[in-house]
Short mmCIF file of C-alpha atoms in Angstrom, two decimals:
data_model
loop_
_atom_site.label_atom_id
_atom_site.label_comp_id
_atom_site.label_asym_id
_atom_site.label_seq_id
_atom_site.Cartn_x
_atom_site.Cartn_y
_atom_site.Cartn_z
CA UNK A 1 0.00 0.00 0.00
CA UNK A 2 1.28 3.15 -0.92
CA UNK A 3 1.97 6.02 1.73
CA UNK A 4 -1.46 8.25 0.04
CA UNK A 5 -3.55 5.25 0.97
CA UNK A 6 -1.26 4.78 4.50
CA UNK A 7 -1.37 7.99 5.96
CA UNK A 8 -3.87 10.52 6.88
CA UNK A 9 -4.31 14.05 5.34
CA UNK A 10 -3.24 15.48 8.73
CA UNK A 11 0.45 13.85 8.33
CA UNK A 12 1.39 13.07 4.65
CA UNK A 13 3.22 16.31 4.20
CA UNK A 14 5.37 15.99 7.05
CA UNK A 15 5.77 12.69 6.86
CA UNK A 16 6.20 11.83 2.92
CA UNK A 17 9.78 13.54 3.49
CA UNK A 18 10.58 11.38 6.70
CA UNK A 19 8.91 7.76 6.59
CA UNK A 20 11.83 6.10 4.66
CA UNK A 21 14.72 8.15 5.84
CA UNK A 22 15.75 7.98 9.31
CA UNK A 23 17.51 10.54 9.44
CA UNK A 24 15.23 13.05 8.04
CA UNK A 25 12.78 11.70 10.14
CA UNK A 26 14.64 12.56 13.44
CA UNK A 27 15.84 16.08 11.77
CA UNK A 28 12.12 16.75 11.40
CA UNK A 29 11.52 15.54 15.06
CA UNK A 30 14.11 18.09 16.60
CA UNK A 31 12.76 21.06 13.88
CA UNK A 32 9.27 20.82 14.23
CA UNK A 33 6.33 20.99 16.51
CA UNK A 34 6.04 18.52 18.45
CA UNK A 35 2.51 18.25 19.61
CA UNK A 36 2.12 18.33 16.00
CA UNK A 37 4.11 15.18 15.37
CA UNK A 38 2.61 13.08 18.19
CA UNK A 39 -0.52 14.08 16.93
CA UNK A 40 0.14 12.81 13.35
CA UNK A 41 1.82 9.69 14.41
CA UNK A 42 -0.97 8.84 16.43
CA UNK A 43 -3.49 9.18 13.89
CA UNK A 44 -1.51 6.92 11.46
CA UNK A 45 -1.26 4.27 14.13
CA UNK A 46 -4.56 4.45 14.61
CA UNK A 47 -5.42 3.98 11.58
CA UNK A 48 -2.82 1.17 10.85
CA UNK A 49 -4.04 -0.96 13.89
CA UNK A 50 -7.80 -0.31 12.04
CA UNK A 51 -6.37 -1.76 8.97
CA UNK A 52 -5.27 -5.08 10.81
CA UNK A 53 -7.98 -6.20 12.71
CA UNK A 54 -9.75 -9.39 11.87
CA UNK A 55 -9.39 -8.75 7.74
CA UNK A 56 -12.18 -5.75 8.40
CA UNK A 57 -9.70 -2.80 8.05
CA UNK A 58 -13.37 -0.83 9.62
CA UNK A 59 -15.39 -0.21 12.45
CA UNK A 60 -18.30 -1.56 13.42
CA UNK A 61 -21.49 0.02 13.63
CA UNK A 62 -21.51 0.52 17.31
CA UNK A 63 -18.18 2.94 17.04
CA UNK A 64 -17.26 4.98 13.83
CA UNK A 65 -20.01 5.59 11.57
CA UNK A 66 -22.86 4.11 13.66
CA UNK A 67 -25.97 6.26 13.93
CA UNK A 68 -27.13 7.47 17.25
CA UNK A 69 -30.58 8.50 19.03
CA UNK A 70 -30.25 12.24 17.65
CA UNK A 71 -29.66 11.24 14.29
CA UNK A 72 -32.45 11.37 11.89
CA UNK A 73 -33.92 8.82 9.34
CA UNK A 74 -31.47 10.22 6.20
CA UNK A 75 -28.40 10.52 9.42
CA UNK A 76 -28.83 6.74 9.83
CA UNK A 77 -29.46 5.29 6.70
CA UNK A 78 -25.91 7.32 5.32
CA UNK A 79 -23.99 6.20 8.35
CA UNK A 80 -25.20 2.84 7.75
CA UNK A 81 -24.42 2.31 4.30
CA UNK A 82 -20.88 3.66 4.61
CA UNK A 83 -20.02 1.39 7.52
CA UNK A 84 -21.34 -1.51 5.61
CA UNK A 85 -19.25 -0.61 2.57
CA UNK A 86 -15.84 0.05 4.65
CA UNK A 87 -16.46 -3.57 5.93
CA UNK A 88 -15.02 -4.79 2.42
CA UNK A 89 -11.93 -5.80 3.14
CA UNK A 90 -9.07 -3.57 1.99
CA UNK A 91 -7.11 -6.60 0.79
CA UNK A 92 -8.10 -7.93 -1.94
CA UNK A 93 -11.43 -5.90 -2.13
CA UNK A 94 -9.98 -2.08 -2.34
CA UNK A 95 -11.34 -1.71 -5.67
CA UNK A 96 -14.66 -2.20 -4.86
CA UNK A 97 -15.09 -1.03 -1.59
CA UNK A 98 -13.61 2.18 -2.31
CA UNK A 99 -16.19 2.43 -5.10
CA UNK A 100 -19.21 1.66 -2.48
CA UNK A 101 -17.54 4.47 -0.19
CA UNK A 102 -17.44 6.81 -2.70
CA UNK A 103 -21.12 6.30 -3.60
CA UNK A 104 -21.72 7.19 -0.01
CA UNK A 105 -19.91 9.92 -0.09
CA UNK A 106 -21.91 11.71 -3.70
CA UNK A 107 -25.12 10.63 -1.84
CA UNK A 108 -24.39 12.89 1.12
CA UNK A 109 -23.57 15.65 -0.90
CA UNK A 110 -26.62 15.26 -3.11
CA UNK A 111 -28.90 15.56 -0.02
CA UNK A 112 -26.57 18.43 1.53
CA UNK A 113 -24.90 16.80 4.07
CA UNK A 114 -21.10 18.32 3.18
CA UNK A 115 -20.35 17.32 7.08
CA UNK A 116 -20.78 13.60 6.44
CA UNK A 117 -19.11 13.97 3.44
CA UNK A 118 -16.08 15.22 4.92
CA UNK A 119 -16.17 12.32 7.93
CA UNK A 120 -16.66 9.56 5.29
CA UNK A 121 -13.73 10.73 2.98
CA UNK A 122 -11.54 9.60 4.85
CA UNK A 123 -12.17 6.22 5.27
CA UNK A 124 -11.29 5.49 1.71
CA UNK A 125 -8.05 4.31 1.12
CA UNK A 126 -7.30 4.38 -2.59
CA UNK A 127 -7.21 7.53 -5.40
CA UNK A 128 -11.33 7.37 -4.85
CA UNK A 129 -10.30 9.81 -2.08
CA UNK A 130 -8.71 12.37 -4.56
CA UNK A 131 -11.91 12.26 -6.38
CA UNK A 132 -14.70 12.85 -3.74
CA UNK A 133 -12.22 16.05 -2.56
CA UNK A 134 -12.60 17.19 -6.18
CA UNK A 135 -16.45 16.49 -5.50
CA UNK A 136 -16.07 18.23 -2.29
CA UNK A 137 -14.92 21.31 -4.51
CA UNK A 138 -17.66 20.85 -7.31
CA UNK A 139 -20.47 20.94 -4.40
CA UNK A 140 -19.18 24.11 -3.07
CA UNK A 141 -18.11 25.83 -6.28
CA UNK A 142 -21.63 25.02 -7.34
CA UNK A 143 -22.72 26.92 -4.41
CA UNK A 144 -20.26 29.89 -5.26
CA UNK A 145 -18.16 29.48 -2.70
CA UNK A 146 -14.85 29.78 -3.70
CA UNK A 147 -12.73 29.92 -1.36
CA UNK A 148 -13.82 26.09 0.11
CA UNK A 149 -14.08 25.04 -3.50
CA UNK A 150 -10.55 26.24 -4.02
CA UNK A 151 -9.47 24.34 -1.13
CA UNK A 152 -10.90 20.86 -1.96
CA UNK A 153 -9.60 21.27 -5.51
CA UNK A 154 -5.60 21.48 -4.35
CA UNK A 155 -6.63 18.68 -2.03
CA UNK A 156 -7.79 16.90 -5.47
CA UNK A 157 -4.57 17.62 -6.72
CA UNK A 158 -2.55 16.37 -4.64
CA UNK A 159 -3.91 13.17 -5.00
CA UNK A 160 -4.17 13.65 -8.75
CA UNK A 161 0.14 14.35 -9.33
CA UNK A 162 0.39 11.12 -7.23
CA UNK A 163 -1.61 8.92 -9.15
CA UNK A 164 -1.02 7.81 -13.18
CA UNK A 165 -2.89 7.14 -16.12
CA UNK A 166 -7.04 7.24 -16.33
CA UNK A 167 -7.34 7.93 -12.62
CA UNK A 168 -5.29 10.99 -12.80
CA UNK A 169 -7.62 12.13 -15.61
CA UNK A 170 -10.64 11.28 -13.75
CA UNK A 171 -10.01 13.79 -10.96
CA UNK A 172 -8.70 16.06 -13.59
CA UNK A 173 -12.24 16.44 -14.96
CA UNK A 174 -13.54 17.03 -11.95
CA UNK A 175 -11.20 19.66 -10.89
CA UNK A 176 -11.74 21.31 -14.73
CA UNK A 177 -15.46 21.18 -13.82
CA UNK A 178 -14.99 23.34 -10.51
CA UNK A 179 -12.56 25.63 -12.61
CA UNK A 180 -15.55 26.17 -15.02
CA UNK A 181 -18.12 26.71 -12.35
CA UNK A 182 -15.32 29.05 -10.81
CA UNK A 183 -15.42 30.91 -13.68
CA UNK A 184 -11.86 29.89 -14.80
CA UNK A 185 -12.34 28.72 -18.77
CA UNK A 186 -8.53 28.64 -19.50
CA UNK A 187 -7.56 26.25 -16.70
CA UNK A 188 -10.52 23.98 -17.48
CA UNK A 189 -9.58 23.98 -21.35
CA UNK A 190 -6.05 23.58 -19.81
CA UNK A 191 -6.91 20.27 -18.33
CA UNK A 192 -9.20 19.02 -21.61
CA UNK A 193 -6.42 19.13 -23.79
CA UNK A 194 -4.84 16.51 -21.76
CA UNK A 195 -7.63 14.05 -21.79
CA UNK A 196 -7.81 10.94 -24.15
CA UNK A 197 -10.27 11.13 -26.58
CA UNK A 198 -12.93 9.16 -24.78
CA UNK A 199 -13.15 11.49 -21.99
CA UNK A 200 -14.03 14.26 -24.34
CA UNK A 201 -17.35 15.83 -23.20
CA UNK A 202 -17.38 14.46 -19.44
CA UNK A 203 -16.35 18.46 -18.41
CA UNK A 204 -19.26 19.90 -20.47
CA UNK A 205 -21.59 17.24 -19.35
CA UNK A 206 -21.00 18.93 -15.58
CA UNK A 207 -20.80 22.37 -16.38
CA UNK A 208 -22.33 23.22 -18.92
CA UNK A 209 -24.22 27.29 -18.64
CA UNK A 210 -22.17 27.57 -16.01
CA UNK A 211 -19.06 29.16 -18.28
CA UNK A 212 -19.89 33.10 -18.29
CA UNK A 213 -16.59 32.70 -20.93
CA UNK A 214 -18.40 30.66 -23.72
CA UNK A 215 -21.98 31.10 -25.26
CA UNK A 216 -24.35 28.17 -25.42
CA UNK A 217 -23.16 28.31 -28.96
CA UNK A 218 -19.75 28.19 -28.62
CA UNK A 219 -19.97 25.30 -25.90
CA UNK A 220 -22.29 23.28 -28.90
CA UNK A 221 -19.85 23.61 -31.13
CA UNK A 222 -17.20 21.91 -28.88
CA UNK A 223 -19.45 19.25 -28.35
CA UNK A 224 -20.40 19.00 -32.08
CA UNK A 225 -16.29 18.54 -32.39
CA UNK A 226 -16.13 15.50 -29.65
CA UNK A 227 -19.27 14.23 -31.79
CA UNK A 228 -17.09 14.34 -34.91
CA UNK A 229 -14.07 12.17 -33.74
CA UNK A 230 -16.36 9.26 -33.94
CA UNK A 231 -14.76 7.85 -30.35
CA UNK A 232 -17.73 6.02 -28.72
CA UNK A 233 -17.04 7.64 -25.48
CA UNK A 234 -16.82 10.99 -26.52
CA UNK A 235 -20.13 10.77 -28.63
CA UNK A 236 -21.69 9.47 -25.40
CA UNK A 237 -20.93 12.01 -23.38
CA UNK A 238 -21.20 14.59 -25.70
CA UNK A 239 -24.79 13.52 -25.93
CA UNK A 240 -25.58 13.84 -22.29
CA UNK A 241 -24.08 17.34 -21.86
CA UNK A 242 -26.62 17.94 -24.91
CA UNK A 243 -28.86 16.36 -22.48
CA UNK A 244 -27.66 19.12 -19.99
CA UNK A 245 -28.03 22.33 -22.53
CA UNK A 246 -31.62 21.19 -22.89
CA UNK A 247 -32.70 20.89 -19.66
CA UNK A 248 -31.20 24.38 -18.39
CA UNK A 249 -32.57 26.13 -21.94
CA UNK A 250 -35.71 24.83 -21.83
CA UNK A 251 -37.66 27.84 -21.82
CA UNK A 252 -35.86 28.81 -25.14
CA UNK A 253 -37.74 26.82 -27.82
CA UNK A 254 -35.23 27.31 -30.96
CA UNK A 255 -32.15 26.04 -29.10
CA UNK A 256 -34.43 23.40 -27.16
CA UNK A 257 -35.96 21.87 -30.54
CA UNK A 258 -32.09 21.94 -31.98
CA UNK A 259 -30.89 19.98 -29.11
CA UNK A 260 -32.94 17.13 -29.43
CA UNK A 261 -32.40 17.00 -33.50
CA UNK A 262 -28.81 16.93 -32.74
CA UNK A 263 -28.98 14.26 -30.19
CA UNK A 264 -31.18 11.99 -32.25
CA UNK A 265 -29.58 12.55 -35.12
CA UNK A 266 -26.02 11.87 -33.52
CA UNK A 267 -27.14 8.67 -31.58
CA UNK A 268 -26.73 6.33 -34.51
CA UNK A 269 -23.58 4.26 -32.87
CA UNK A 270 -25.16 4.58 -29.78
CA UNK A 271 -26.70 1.31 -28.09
CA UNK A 272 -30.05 1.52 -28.07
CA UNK A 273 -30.80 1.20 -24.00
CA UNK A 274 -28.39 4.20 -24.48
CA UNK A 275 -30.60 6.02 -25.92
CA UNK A 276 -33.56 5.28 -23.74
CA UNK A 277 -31.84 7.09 -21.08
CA UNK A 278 -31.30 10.33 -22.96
CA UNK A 279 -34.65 10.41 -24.08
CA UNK A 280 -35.81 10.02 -20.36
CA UNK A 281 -33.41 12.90 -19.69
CA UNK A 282 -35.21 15.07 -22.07
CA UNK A 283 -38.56 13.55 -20.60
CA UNK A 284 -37.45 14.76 -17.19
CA UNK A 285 -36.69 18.21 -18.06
CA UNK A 286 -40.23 18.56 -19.89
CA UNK A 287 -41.53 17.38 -16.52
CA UNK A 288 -39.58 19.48 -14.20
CA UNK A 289 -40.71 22.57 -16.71
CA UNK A 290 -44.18 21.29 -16.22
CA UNK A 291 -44.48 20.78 -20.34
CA UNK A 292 -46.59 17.62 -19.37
CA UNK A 293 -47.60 17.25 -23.85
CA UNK A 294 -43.66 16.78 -24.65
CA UNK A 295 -43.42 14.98 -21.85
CA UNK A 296 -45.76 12.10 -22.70
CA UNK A 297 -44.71 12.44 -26.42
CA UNK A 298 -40.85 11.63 -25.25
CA UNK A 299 -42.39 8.83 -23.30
CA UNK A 300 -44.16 7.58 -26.13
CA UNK A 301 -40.95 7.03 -28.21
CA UNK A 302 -39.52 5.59 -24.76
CA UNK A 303 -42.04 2.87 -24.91
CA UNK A 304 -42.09 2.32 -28.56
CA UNK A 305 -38.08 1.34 -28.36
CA UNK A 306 -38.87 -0.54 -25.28
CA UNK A 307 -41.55 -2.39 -26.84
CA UNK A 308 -38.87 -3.44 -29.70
CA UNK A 309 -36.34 -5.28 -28.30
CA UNK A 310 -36.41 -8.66 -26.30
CA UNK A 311 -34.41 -6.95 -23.08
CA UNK A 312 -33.24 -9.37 -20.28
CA UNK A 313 -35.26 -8.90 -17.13
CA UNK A 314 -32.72 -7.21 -15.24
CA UNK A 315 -32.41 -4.29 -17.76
CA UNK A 316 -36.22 -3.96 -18.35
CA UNK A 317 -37.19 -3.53 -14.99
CA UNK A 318 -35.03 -0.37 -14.11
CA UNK A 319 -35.76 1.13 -17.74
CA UNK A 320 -39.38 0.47 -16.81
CA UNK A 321 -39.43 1.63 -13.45
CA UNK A 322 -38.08 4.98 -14.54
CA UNK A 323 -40.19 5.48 -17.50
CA UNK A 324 -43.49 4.89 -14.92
CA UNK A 325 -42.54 7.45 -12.53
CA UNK A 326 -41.90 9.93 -15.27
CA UNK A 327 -45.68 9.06 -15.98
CA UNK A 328 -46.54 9.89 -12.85
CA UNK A 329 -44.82 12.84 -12.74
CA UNK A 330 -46.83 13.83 -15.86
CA UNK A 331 -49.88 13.48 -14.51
CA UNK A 332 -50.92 9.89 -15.17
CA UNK A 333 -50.12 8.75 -11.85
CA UNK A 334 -53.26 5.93 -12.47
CA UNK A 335 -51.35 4.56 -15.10
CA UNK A 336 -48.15 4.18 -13.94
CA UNK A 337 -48.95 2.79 -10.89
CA UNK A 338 -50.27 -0.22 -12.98
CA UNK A 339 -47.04 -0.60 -15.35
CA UNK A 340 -45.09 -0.89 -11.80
CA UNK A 341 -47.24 -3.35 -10.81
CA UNK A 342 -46.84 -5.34 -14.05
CA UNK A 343 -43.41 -4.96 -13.55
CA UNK A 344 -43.28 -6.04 -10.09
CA UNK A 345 -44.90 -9.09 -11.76
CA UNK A 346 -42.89 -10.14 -13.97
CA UNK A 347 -39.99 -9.87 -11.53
CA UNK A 348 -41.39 -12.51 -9.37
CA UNK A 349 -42.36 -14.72 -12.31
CA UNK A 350 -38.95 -14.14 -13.93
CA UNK A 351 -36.95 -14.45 -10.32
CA UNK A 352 -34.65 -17.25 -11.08
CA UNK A 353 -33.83 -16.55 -14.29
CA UNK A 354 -31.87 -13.46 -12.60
CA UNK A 355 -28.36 -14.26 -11.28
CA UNK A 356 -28.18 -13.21 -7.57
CA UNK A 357 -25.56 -10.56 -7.68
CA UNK A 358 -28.36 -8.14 -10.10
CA UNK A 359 -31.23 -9.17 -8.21
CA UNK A 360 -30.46 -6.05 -5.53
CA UNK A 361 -30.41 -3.48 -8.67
CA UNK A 362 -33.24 -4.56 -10.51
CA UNK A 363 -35.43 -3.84 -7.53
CA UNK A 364 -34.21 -0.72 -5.98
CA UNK A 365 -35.37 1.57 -9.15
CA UNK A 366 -38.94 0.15 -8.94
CA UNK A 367 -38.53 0.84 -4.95
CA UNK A 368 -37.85 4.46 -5.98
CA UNK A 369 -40.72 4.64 -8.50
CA UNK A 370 -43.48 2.84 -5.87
CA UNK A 371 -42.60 5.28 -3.68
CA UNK A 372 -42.58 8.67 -5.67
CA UNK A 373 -45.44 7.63 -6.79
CA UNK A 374 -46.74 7.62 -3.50
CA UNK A 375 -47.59 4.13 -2.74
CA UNK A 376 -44.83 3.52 0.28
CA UNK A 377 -46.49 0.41 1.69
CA UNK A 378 -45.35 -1.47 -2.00
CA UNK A 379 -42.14 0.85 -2.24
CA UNK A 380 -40.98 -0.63 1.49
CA UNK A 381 -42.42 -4.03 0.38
CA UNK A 382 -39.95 -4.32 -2.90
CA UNK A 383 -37.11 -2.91 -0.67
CA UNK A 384 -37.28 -5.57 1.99
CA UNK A 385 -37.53 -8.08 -1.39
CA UNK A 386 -34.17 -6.42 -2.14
CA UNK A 387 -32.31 -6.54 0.63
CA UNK A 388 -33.48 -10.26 0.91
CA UNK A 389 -32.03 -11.08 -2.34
CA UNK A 390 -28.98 -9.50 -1.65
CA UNK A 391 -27.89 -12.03 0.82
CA UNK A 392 -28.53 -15.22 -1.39
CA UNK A 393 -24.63 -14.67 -2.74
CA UNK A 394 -22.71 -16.31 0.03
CA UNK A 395 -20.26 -14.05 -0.37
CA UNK A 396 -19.81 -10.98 1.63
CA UNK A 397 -18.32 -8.60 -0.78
CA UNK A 398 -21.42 -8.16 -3.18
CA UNK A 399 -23.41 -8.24 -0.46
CA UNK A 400 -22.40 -5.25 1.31
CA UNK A 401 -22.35 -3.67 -2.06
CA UNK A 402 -25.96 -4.20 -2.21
CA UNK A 403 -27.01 -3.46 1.21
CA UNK A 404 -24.91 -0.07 0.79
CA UNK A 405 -26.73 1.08 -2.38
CA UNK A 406 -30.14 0.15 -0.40
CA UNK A 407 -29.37 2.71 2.25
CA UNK A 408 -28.12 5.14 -0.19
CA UNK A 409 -31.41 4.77 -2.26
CA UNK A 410 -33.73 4.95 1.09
CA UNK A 411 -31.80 8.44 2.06
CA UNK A 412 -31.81 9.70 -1.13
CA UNK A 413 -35.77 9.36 -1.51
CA UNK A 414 -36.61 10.40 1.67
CA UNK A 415 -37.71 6.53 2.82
CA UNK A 416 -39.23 6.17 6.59
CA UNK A 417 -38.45 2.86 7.89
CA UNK A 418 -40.44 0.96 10.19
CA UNK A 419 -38.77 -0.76 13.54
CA UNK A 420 -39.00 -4.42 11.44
CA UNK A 421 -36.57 -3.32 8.16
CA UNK A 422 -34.27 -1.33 10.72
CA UNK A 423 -34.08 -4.57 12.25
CA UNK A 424 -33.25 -6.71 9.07
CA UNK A 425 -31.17 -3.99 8.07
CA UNK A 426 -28.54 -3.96 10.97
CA UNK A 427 -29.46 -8.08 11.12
CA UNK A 428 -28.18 -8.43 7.78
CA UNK A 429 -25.13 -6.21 8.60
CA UNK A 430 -24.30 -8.26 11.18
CA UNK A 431 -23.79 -11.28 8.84
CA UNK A 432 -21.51 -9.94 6.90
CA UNK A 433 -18.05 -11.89 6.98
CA UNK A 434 -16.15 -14.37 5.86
CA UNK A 435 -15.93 -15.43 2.74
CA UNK A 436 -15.87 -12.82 1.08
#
């Protein structure tokens, strides 16, 4: 492990220049603070001695990140999910629970909670942390504050120089995203010129009217040039930073109506579930700008391309799911409460023809839907069904995965749980262990 993922913010700086050099180490001792050191050296002992006990590197839900009586409902279900996650072992399972963590982590920020964010952070052990400090930045540049965006993005880059290759460029974007939001085109361009081709578009596709630089048209035609290369991944994201424009220009009809040409007309190479989600993008913007009409006619094209394909269960449901609640949302709540229920259906016939490990994240979408649709006694009901098929893996590792993605859905849409899933919740924590 290297000495990022070894030591804690508090005591890399001093102690990058002393850990492997004795001497240096003992200069620094007689030179600086020493409150200061013992507090640092503490901190990575601490955290060392975490790292060794009993292959769970965290702490259990009774210490750390367990919830207490003053928490509330979204307090709990947060602290929950990322103490589940950090019980992935670190070795061999950083990858993925580092990628649980961080999901954690966006999910606080998306329902405000910047102070979680901050506790959770860090807890993860791998270049995942330089990213959700560059997603520290983005929440606060977003909120135009610049001087605690400024000081989560050199945090991001400190991380970034010591990292290589795509995961250098993936906090890259994000720290060109807070640069645009900052106002700052040239150091955002500055950073896109460094990206491979695929990851053309992904800066756009997070800050896009937020460049007082750059027009709407000038920030098309960059996207029209990612569209151009032909590069799968660029085209992709391109699209959904279209996605973006149209959503924030709705009101203005000429540049709405050319967004969606473009984006149809550029989706060719696309796959076709692809394209599905963009149009639900579009649908969700005519929704949130109550235009119920081109909402239901997006949603008509939505069904028509679902209707044409033979998809696997576990790809219809979610698709499904969403395209119901944006029925709802449109006014035909009726309606879409029955294509839940048919959906719902034809997950229970269709059960065990789903492999285990997608059972979790078929449900939780239709969990969301049931439950923004208003109908919380099914939307609990298909929850419990989730976490229950979670733990038929015998394996730990994708079961925690599941179990944290169940508490990050529940906080994220507001879900009040009653005394008998808080107790199959921290029941089915419990389990977790070897093997993993």
């Amino acid at each position: 492990m290297d000495n990022q993922n070894k030591l804690t913010s508090a005591g890399r700086v001093f102690f990058d220049s002393g850990l492997n050099d004795p001497e240096t180490f003992m200069s620094n001792i007689l030179k600086k603070n020493f409150v200061f050191i013992f507090v640092s050296l503490f901190l990575i002992l601490a955290q060392e001695k975490s790292a060794a006990d009993a292959g769970d590197p965290a702490e259990s839900l009774q210490q750390k990140y367990s919830a207490d009586a003053s928490d509330d409902c979204n307090e709990k279900l947060l602290k929950t999910a990322f103490d589940v996650a950090s019980k992935i072992p670190v070795d061999p399972h950083i990858k993925d629970r580092s990628k649980a963590q961080q999901k954690v982590v966006g999910t606080c920020l998306l329902l405000d909670r910047p102070h979680l964010a901050v506790k959770f952070i860090e807890g993860i052990k791998n270049w995942r942390q330089g990213l959700c400090y560059a997603e520290m930045g983005l929440y606060y540049a977003k909120r135009h504050n610049e001087l605690k965006a400024k000081k989560w993005l050199g945090m991001a880059d400190m991380v970034a120089n010591e990292v290589e290759d795509w995961r250098k460029n993936r906090i890259n974007i994000k720290v060109a995203q807070i640069y645009s939001w900052l106002g700052k085109a040239g150091e955002a361009d500055r950073i896109e010129s460094t990206l491979e081709a695929g990851e053309k578009g992904l800066i756009e596709s997070g800050t896009i009217t937020s460049n007082p630089n750059k027009t709407i048209e000038e920030q098309m035609h960059e996207l029209d040039e990612h569209i151009a290369t032909g590069n799968f991944d660029a085209v992709k994201n391109s699209l959904f930073a279209y996605a973006n424009i149209y959503r924030e220009k709705y009101a203005d009809t000429d540049i709405r109506s050319k967004v969606e040409e473009k984006i149809k007309f550029s989706w060719k190479p696309i796959p076709v579930f692809i394209r599905i989600e963009l149009l639900c993008e579009l649908a969700e913007a005519a929704v949130d700008n109550e235009d119920e009409q081109k909402a239901m006619d997006l949603l008509k094209e939505i069904q028509q391309l679902l209707d044409a394909y033979d998809w696997p269960v576990r790809h219809l449901i979610p698709m499904g799911a969403r395209t119901a609640l944006l029925r709802a949302k449109a006014g035909n709540n009726a309606n879409a409460v029955s294509k839940a229920d048919t959906l719902l259906k034809l997950y229970e016939d269709k059960e065990s023809s789903i492999v285990d490990i997608y059972k979790a994240e078929t449900l939780i979408p239709l969990a969301e839907a049931y439950h923004s649709m208003g109908q919380d006694g099914r939307s609990l009901s298909v929850y419990r069904k989730a976490l229950l098929a979670a733990f038929e893996n015998p394996n730990s590792r994708p079961r925690a995965e599941d179990l944290s993605a169940i508490c990050c859905s529940m906080a994220l849409n507001g879900i009040e749980l009653d005394k008998e899933l808080w107790g199959l919740i921290f029941e089915l924590s419990n389990e977790l262990g070897q093997p993993w």
